[in-house]
mmCIF file of C-alpha atoms in Angstrom:
data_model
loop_
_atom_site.group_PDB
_atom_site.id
_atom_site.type_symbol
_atom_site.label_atom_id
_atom_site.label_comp_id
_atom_site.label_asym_id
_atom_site.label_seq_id
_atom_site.Cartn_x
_atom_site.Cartn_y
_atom_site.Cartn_z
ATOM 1 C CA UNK A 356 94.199 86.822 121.841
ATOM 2 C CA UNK A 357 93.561 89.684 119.177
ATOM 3 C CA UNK A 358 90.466 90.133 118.160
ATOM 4 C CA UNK A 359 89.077 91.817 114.834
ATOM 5 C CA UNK A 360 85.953 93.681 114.545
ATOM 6 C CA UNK A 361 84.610 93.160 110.945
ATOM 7 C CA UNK A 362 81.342 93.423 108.846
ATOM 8 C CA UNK A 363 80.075 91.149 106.147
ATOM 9 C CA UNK A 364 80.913 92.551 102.625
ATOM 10 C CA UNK A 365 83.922 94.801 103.900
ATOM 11 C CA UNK A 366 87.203 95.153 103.281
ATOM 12 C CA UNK A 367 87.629 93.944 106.922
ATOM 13 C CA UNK A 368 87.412 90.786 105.055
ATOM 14 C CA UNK A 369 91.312 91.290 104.440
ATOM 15 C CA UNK A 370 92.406 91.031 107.469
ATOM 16 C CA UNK A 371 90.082 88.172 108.129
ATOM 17 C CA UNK A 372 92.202 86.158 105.581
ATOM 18 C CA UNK A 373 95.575 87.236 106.644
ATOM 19 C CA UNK A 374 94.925 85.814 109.819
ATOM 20 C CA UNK A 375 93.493 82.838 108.744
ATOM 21 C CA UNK A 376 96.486 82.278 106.741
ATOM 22 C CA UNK A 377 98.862 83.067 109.674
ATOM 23 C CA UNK A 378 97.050 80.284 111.599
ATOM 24 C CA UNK A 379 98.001 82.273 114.969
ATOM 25 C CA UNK A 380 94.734 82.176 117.399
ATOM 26 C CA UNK A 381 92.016 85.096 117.298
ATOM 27 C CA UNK A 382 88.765 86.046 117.672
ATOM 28 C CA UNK A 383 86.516 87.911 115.365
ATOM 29 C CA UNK A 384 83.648 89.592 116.392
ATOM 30 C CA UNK A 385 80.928 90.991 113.444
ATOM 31 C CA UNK A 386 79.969 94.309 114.035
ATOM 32 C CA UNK A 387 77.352 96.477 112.317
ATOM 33 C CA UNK A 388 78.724 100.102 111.097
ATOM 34 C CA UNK A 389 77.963 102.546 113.719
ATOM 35 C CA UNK A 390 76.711 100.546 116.468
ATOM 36 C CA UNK A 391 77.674 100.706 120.095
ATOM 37 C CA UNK A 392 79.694 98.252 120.149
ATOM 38 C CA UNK A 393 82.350 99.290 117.187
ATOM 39 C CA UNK A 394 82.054 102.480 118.302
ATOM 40 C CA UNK A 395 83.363 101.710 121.839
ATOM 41 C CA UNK A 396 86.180 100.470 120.239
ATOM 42 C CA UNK A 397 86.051 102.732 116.708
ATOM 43 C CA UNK A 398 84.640 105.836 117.627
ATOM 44 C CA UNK A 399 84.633 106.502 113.392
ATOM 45 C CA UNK A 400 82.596 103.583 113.555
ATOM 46 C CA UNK A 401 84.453 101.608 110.436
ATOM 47 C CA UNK A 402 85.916 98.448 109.964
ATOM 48 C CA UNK A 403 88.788 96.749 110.652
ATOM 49 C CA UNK A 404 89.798 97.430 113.544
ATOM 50 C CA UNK A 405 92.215 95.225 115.363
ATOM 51 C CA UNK A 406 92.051 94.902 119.231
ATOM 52 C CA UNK A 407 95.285 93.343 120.707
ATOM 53 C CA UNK A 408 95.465 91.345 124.300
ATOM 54 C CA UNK A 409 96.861 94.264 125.652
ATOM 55 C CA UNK A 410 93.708 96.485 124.944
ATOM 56 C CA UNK A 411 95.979 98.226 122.217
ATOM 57 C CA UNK A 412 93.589 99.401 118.689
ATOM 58 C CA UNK A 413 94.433 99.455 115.252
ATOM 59 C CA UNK A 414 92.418 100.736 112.262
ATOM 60 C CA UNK A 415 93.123 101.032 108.578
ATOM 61 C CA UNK A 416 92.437 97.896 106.793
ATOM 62 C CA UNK A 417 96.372 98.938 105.159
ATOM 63 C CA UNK A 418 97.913 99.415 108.569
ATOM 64 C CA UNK A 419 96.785 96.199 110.393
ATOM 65 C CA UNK A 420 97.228 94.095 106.967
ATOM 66 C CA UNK A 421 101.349 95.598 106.949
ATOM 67 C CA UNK A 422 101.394 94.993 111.059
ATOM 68 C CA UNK A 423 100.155 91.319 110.901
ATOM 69 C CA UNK A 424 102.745 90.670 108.127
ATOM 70 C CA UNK A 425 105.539 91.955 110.142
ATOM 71 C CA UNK A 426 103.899 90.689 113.548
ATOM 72 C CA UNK A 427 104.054 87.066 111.867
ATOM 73 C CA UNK A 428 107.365 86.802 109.976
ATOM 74 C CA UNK A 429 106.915 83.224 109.585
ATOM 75 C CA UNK A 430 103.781 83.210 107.759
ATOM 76 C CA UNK A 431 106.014 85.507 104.617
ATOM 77 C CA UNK A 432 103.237 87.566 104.023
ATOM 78 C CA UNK A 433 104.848 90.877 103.498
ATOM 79 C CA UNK A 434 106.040 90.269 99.822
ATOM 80 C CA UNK A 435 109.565 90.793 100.586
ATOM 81 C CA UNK A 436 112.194 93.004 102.678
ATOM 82 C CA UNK A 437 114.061 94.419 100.259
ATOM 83 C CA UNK A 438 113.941 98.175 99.911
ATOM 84 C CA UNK A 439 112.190 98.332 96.590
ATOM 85 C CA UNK A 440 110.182 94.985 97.393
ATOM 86 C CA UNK A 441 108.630 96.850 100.873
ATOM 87 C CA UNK A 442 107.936 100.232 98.666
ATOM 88 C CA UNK A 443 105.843 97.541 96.006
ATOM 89 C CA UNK A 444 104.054 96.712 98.573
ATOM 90 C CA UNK A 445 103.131 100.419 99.947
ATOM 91 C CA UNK A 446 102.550 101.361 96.234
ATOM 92 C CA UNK A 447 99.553 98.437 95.538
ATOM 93 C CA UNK A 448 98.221 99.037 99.362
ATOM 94 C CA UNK A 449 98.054 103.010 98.355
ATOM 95 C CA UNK A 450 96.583 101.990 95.267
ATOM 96 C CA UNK A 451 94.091 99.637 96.655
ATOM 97 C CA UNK A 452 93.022 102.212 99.395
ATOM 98 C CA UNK A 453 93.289 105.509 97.658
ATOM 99 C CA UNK A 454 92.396 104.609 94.112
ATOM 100 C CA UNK A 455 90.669 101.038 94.406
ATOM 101 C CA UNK A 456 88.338 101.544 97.206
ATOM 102 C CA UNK A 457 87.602 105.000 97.254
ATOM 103 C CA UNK A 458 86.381 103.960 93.687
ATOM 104 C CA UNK A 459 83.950 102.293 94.945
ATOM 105 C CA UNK A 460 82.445 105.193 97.468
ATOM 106 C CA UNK A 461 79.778 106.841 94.422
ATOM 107 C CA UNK A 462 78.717 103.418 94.363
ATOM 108 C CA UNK A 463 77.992 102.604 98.157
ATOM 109 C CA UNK A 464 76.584 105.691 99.238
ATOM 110 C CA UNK A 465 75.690 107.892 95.985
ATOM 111 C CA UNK A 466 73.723 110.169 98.173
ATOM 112 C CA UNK A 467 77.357 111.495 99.463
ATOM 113 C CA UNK A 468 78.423 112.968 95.923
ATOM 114 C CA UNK A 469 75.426 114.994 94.583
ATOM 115 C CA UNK A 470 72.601 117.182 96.690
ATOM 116 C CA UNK A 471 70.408 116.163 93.993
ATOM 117 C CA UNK A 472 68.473 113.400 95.376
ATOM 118 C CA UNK A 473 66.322 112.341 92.491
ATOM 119 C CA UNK A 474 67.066 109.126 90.983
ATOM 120 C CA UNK A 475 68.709 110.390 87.841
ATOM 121 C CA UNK A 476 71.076 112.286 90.075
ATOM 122 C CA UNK A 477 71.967 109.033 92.144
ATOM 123 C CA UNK A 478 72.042 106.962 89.279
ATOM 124 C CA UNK A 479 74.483 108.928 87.580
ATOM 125 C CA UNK A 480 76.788 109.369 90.212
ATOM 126 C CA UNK A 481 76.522 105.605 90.829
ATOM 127 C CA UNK A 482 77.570 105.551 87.230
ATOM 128 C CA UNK A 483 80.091 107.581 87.329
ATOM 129 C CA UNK A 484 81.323 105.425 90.323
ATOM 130 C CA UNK A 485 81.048 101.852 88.136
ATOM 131 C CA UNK A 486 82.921 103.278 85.277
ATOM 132 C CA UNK A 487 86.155 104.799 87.893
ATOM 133 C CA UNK A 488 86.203 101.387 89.311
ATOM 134 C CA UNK A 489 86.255 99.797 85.856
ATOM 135 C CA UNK A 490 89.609 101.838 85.155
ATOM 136 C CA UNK A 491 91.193 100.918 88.143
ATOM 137 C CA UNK A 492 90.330 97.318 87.833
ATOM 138 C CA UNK A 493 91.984 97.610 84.222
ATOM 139 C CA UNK A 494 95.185 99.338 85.842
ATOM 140 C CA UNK A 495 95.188 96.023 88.125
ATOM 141 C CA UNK A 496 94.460 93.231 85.188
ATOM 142 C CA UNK A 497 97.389 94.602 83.556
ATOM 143 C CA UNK A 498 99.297 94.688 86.037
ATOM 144 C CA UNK A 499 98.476 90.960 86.952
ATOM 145 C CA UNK A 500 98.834 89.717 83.474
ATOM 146 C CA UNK A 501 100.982 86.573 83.322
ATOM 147 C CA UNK A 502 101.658 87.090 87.255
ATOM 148 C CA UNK A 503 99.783 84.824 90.165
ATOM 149 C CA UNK A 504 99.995 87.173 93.013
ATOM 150 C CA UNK A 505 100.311 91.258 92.909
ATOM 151 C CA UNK A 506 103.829 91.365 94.404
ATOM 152 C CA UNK A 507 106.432 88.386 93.555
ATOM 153 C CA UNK A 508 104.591 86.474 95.757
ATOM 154 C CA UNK A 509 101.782 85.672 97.914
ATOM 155 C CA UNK A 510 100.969 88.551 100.237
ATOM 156 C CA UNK A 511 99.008 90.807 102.427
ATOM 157 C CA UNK A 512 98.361 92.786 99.017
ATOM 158 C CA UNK A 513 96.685 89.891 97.604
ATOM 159 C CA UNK A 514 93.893 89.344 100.887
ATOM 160 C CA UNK A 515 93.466 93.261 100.760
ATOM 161 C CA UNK A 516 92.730 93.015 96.402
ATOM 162 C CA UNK A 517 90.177 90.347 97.208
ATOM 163 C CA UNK A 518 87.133 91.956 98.629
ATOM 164 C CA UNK A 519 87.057 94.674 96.004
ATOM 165 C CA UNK A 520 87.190 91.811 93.114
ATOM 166 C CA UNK A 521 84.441 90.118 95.172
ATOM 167 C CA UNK A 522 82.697 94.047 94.792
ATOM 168 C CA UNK A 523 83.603 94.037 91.061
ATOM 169 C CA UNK A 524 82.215 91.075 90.172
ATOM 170 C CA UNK A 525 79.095 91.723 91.713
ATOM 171 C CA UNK A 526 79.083 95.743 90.704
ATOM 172 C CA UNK A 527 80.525 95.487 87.317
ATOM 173 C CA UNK A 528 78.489 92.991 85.734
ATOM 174 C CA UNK A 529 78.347 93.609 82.000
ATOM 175 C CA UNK A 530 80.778 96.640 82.333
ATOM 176 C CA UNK A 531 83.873 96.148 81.057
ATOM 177 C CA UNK A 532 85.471 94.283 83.807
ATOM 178 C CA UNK A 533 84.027 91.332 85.297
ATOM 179 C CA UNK A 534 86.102 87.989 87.640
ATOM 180 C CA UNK A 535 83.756 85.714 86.739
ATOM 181 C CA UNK A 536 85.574 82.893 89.193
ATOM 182 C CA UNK A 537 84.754 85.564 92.317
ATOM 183 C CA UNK A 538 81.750 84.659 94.939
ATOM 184 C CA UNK A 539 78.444 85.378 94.258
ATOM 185 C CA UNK A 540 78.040 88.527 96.885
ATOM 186 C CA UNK A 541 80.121 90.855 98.269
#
């Protein structure tokens, strides 16, 4: 059975939905970044990162999100086959990782963006962090405006969008985007 290495707060939480919604069997083991364990498996140390039965790995919350969909045809997770429908959903998992996530970065781990380490330094880079993932969240509102799900339908796209709301909603508090209806921690 596949199993999926994942930590609490991530954006292996993506995965973690996808199969739940596919309903196939698997295991998931938590892991904590950088410990022996992920690393025997991860040797960057990050998660997801998908195990199959056959000892095969997969990282890249974006690659093993697009392989489940296509693994499980049945569960019609991909958000379509057509030409342009497949490149929709390459464009909103580019934007989620590249634009969405990385967002997020100045706000995890300040300390990697400035060699100033007083707190002024950290808090503005933090900041500076808050206010990128604010635009990004605003590129996504109006994108979802009048719409249910990110592509024409329920999708891989949508499990991969929800931890970073989850991070919003706890990050951006009183900024100028906030999912009220979003759990209370990330």
């Amino acid at each position: 059975m596949p199993v999926l290495y994942y930590a609490v707060g991530a954006c292996s939480l993506a995965p973690h939905i996808v199969l739940e919604w596919i309903g196939a069997p698997y295991k998931a083991v938590r892991v904590n970044y950088g410990s022996p364990e992920l690393l025997a498996v991860n040797p960057a140390g990050a998660v997801p990162t998908l195990r199959e039965e056959d000892g095969w790995l997969l990282t890249q919350a974006g690659a093993i999100l697009d392989y489940l969909a296509h693994k499980h045809p049945e569960a019609d997770l991909t958000g379509g086959e057509s030409l342009r429908e497949r490149a929709e959903a390459h464009r909103w998992s580019a934007f989620l990782t590249s634009d969405m996530h990385a967002a997020f970065w100045p706000v995890f781990m300040p300390d990697r963006y400035t060699t100033d380490q007083s707190p002024e330094a950290r808090a503005a880079v933090v900041a500076a962090g808050k206010a990128l993932a604010a635009k990004q969240f605003a590129t996504l509102d109006r994108h979802l405006e009048g719409r249910d799900w990110i592509l024409s339908r329920r999708s891989v796209i949508d499990a991969y969008a929800f931890p970073m709301i989850r991070w919003g909603a706890k990050l951006l508090e009183g900024g100028a985007w906030q999912l009220s209806q979003c759990g209370p921690s990330a």
